[in-house]
Tab-separated table of C-alpha atoms and ligand atoms in Angstrom:
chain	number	residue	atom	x	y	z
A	1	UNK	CA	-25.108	23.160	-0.014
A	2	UNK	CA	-24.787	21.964	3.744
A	3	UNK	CA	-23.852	18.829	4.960
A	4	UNK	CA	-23.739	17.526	8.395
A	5	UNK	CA	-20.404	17.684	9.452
A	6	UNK	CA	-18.784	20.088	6.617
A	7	UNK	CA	-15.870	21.956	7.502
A	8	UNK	CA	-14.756	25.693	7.539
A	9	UNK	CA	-11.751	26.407	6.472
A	10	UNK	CA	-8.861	25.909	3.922
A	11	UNK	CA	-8.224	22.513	3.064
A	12	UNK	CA	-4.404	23.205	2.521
A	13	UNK	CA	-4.102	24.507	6.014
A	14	UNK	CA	-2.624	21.309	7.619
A	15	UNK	CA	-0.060	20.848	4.945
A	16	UNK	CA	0.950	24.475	5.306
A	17	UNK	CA	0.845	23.819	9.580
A	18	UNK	CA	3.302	20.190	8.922
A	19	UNK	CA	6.344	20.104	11.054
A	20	UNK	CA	9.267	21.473	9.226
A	21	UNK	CA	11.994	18.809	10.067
A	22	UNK	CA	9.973	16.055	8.271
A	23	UNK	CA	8.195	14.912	4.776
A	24	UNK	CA	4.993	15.518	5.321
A	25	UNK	CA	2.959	13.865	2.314
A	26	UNK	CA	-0.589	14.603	0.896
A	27	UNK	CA	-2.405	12.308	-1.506
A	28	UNK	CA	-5.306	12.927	-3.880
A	29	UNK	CA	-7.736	11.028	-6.067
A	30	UNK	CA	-10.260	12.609	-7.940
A	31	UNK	CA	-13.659	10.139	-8.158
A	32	UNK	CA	-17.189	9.476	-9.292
A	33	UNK	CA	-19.961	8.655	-6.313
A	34	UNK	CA	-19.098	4.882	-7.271
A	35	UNK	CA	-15.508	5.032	-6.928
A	36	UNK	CA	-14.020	4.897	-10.180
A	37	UNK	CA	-10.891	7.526	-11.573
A	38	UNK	CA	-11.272	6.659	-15.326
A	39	UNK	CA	-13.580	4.879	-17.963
A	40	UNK	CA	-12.424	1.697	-19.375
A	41	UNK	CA	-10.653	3.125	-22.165
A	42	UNK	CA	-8.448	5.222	-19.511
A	43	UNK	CA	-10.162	8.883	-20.085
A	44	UNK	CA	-10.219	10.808	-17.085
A	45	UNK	CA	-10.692	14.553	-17.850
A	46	UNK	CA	-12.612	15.359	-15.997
A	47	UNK	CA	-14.160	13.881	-13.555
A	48	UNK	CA	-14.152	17.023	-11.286
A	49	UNK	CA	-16.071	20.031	-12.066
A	50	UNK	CA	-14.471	23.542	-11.867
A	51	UNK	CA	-13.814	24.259	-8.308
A	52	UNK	CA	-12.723	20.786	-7.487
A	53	UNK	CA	-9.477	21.515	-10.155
A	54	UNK	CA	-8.904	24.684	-9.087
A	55	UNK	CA	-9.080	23.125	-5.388
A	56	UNK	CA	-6.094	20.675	-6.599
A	57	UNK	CA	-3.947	23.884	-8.017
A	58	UNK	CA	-3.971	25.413	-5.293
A	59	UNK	CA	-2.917	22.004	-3.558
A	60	UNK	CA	-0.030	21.877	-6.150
A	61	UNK	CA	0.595	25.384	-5.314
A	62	UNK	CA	1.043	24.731	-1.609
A	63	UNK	CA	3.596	21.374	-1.892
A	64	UNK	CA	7.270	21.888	-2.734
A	65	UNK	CA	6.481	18.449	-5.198
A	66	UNK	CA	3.988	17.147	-6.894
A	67	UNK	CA	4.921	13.055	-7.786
A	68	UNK	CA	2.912	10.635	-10.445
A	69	UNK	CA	3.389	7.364	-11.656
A	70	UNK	CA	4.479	6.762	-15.007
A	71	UNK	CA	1.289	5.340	-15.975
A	72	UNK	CA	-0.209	8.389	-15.303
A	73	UNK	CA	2.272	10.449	-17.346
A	74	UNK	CA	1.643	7.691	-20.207
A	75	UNK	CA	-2.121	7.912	-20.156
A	76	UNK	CA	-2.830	12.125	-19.593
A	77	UNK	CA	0.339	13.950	-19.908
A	78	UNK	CA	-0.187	16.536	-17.473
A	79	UNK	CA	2.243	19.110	-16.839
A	80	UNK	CA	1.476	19.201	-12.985
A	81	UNK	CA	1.692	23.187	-12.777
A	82	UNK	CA	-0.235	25.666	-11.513
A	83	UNK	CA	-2.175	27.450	-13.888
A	84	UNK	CA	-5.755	27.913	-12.481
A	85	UNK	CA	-5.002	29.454	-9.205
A	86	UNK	CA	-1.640	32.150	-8.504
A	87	UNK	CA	0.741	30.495	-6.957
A	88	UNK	CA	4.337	29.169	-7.569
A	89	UNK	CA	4.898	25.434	-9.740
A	90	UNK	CA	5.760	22.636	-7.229
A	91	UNK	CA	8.899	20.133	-8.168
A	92	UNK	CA	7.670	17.761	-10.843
A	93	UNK	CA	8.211	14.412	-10.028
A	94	UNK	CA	7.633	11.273	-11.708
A	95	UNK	CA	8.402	7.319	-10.840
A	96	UNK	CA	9.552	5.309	-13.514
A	97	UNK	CA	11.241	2.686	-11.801
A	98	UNK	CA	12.358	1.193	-15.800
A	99	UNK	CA	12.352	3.940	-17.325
A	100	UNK	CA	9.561	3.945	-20.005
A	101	UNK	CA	8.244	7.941	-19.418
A	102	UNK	CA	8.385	9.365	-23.208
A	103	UNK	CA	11.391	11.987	-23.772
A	104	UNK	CA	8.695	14.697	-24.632
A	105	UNK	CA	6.378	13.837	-21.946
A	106	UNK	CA	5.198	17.322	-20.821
A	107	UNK	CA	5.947	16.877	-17.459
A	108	UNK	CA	9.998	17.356	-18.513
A	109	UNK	CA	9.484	20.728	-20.215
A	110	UNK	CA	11.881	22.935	-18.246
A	111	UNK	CA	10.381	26.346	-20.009
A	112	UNK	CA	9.370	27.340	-16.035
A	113	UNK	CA	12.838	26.428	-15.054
A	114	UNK	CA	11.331	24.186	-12.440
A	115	UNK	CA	12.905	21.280	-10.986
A	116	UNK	CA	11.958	17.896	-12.546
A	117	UNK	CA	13.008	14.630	-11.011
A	118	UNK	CA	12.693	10.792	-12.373
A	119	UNK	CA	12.831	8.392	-9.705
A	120	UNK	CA	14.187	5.156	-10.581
A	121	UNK	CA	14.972	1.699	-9.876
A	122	UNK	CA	18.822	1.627	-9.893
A	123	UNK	CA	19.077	-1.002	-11.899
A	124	UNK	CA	17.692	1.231	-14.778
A	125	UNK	CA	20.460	2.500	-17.193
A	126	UNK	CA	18.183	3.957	-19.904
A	127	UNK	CA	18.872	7.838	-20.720
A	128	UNK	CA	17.064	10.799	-18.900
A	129	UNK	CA	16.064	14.119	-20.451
A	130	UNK	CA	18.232	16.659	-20.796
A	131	UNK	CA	18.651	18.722	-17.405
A	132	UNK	CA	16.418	16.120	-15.709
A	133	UNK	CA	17.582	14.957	-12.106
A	134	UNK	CA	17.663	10.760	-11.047
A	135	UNK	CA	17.126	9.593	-7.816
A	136	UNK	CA	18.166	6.053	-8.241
A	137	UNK	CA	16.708	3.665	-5.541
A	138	UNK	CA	17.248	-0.408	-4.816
A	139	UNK	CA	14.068	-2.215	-5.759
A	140	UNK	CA	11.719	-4.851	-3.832
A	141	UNK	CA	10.649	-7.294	-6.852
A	142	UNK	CA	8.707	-4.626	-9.037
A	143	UNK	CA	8.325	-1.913	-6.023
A	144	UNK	CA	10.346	0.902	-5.205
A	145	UNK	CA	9.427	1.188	-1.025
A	146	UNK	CA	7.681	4.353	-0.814
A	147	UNK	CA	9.640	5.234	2.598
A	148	UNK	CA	12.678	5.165	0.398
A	149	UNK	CA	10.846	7.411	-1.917
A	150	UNK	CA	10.062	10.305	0.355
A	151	UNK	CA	13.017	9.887	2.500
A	152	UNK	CA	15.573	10.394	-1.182
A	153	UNK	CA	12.791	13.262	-2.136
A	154	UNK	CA	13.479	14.947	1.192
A	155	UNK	CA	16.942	15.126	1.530
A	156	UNK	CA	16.486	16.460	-2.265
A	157	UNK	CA	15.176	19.218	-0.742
A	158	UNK	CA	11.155	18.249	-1.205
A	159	UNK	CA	9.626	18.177	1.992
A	160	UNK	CA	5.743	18.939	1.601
A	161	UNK	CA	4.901	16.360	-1.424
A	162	UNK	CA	1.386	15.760	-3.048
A	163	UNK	CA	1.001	12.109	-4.685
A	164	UNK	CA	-1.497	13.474	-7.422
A	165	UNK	CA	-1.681	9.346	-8.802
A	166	UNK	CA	-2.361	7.249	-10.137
A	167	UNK	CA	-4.487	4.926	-8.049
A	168	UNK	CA	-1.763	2.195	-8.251
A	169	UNK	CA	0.458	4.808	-6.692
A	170	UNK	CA	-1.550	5.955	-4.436
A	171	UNK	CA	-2.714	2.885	-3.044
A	172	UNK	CA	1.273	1.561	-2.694
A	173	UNK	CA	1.837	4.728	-0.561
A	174	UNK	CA	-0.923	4.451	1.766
A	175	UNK	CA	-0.187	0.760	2.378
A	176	UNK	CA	3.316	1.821	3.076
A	177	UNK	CA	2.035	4.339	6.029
A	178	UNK	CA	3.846	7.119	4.433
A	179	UNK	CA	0.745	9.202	3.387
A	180	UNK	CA	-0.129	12.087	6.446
A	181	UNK	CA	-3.463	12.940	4.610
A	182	UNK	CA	-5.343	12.116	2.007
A	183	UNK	CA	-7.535	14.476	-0.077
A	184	UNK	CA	-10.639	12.230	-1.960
A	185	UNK	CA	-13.036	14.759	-4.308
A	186	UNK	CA	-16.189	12.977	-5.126
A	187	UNK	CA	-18.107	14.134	-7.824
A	188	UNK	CA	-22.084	13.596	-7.997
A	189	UNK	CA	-21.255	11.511	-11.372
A	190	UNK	CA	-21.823	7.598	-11.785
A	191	UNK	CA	-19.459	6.002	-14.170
A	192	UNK	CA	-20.613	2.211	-13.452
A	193	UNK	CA	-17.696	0.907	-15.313
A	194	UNK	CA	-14.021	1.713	-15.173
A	195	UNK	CA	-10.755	1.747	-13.668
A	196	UNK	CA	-11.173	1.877	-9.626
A	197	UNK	CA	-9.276	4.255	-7.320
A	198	UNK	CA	-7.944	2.844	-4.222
A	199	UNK	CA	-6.531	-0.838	-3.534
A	200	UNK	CA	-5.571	-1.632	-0.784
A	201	UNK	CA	-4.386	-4.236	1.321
A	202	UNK	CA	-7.147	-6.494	1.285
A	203	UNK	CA	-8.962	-6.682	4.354
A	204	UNK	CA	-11.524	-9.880	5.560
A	205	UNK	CA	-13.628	-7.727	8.125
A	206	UNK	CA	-15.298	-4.258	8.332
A	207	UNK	CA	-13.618	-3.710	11.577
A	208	UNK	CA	-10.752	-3.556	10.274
A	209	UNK	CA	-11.622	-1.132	7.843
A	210	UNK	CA	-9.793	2.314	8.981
A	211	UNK	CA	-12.249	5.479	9.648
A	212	UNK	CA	-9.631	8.522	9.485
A	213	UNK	CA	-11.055	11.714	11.252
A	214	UNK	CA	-12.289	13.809	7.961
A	215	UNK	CA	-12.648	17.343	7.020
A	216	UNK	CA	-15.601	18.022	4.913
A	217	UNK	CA	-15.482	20.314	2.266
A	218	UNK	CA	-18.360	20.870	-0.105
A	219	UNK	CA	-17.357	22.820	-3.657
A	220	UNK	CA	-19.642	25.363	-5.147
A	221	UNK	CA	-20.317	23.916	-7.551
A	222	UNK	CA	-20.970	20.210	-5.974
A	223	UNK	CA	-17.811	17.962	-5.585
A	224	UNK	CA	-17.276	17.071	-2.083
A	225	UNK	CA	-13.374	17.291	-0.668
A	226	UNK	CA	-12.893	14.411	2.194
A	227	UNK	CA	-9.281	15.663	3.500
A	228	UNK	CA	-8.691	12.840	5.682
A	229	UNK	CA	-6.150	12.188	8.481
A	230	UNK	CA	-4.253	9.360	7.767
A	231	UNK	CA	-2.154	9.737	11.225
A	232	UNK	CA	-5.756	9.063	13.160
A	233	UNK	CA	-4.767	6.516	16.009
A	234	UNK	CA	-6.174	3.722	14.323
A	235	UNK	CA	-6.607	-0.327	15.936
A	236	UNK	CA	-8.308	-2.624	14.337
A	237	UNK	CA	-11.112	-4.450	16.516
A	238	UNK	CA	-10.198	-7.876	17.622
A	239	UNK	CA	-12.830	-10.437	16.383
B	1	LIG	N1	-8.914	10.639	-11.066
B	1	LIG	C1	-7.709	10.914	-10.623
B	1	LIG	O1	-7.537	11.554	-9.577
B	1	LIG	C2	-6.532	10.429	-11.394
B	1	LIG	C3	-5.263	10.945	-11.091
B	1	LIG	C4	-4.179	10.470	-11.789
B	1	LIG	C5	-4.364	9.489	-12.771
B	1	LIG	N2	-5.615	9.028	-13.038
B	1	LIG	C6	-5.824	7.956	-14.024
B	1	LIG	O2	-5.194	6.810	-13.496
B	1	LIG	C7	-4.682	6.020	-14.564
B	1	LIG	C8	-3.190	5.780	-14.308
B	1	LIG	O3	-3.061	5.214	-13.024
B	1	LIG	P1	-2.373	3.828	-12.759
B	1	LIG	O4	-2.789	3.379	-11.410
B	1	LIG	O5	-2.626	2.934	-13.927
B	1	LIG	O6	-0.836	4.209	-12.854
B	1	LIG	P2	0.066	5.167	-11.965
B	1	LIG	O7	-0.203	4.970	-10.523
B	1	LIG	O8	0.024	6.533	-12.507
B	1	LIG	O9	1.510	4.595	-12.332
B	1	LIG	C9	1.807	3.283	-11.913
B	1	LIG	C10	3.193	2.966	-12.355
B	1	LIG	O10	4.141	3.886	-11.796
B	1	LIG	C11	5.300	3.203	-11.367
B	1	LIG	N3	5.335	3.270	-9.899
B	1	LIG	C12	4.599	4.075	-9.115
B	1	LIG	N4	4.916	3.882	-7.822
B	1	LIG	C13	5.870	2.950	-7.794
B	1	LIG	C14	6.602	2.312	-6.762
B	1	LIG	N5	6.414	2.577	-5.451
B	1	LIG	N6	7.510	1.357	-7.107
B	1	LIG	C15	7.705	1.042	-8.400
B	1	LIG	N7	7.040	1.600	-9.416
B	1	LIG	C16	6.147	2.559	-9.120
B	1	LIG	C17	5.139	1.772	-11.875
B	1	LIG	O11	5.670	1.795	-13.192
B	1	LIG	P3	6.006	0.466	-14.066
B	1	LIG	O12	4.668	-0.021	-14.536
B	1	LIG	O13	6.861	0.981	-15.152
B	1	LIG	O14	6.664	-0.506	-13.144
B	1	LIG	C18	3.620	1.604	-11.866
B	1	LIG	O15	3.111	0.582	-12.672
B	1	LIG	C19	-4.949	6.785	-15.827
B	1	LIG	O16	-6.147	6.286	-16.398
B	1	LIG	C20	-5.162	8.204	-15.345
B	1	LIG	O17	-6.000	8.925	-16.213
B	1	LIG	C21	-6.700	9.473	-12.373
């Protein structure tokens, strides 16, 4: 399948080439050509075909953490591992800024002996699983600031994270200007209904829009990979 401007080339390469003294911070969303991550009712597994997940293991396998939302962790229960590709299981990280992540959430099984981390609003005092690590942060209203996020997950030792969602998530780190790149797989598949990925900022005019410099990546078997560069010098047109 060829597309105009496709890319060559690895799309983990720039994480693996980010400066060492620094976060450096990938996101992801998974979506169908009109946008949407899940149905109405929540379900979505999968909206990528085969080489698109196996594209986002070997993502996982290139980060030192992978961090959700708890909605996410409430809705699929992933375990955020690497299983379809070889490589080594990132840092599981989730925030739960109240603390409502089930005990037995699959995320917290420590059978790998992989780090987990809960990242929480400090004014949380509900109990963590057993062998679980806090990061405890001050809160903005309902938001924990996702600077404050990557700089506590840093000095914890996680410098290459990828923010695997959900679109709430997401969306709060890229308005934050903490994300380096962002990775969007669109899959020829038209949901028409459902739960939308990103949210942004609102915006009132197109030229304001952003247009990051993108890598194209077409799967084999059809999803395309945008891996776009968030850190693209970027000024919105004056009206
Ligand atoms: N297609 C894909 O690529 C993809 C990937 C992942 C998930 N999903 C789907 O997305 C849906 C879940 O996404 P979602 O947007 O509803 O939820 P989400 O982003 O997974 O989690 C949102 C929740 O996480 C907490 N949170 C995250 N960042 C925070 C911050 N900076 N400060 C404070 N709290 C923070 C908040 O918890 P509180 O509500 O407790 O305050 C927030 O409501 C599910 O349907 C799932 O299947 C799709």
């Amino acid at each position: 399948m060829a597309l105009g401007n496709e890319t060559a080339g690895d799309p983990c390469a720039p994480v693996r080439a980010a400066a060492k003294d620094k976060p450096f911070v990938v996101a992801q969303l998974g979506q169908s050509l009109d946008g949407r991550i899940a149905t109405p009712t929540g379900e979505s597994r999968w909206i990528n075909q085969s080489s698109a997940l196996d594209q986002g293991h070997r993502l996982r396998a290139t980060v030192d953490g992978v961090v959700v939302g708890v909605g996410t962790v409430v809705a699929d229960d992933p375990l955020l591992n690497v299983r379809r590709v070889a490589g080594r299981h990132p840092v599981r990280i989730v925030i739960d800024p109240t603390g409502r992540c089930p005990f037995n959430a699959r995320v917290f099984n420590d059978s790998d002996g992989i780090r987990r981390i809960l990242v929480r609003s400090s004014e949380a005092t509900s109990q963590v699983p057993a062998g679980v690590e806090v990061i405890r942060l001050g809160a903005y209203g309902r938001t924990l600031a996702p600077g404050d996020i990557v700089a506590a997950l840093f000095t914890a030792g996680v410098r290459t994270m990828l923010v695997e969602g959900g679109a709430w998530t997401v969306s709060q780190f890229i308005d934050a200007g903490v994300v380096d790149r962002l990775h969007v797989m669109v899959a020829p598949m038209i949901l028409g209904s459902g739960k939308t990925g990103l949210e942004l900022r609102p915006i009132a005019r197109l030229a304001e829009a952003r247009r990051p410099n993108a890598n194209v990546h077409v799967m084999p078997d059809g999803d395309v990979l945008f891996d776009c560069d968030l850190r693209t010098r970027w000024e919105p047109e004056k009206a």
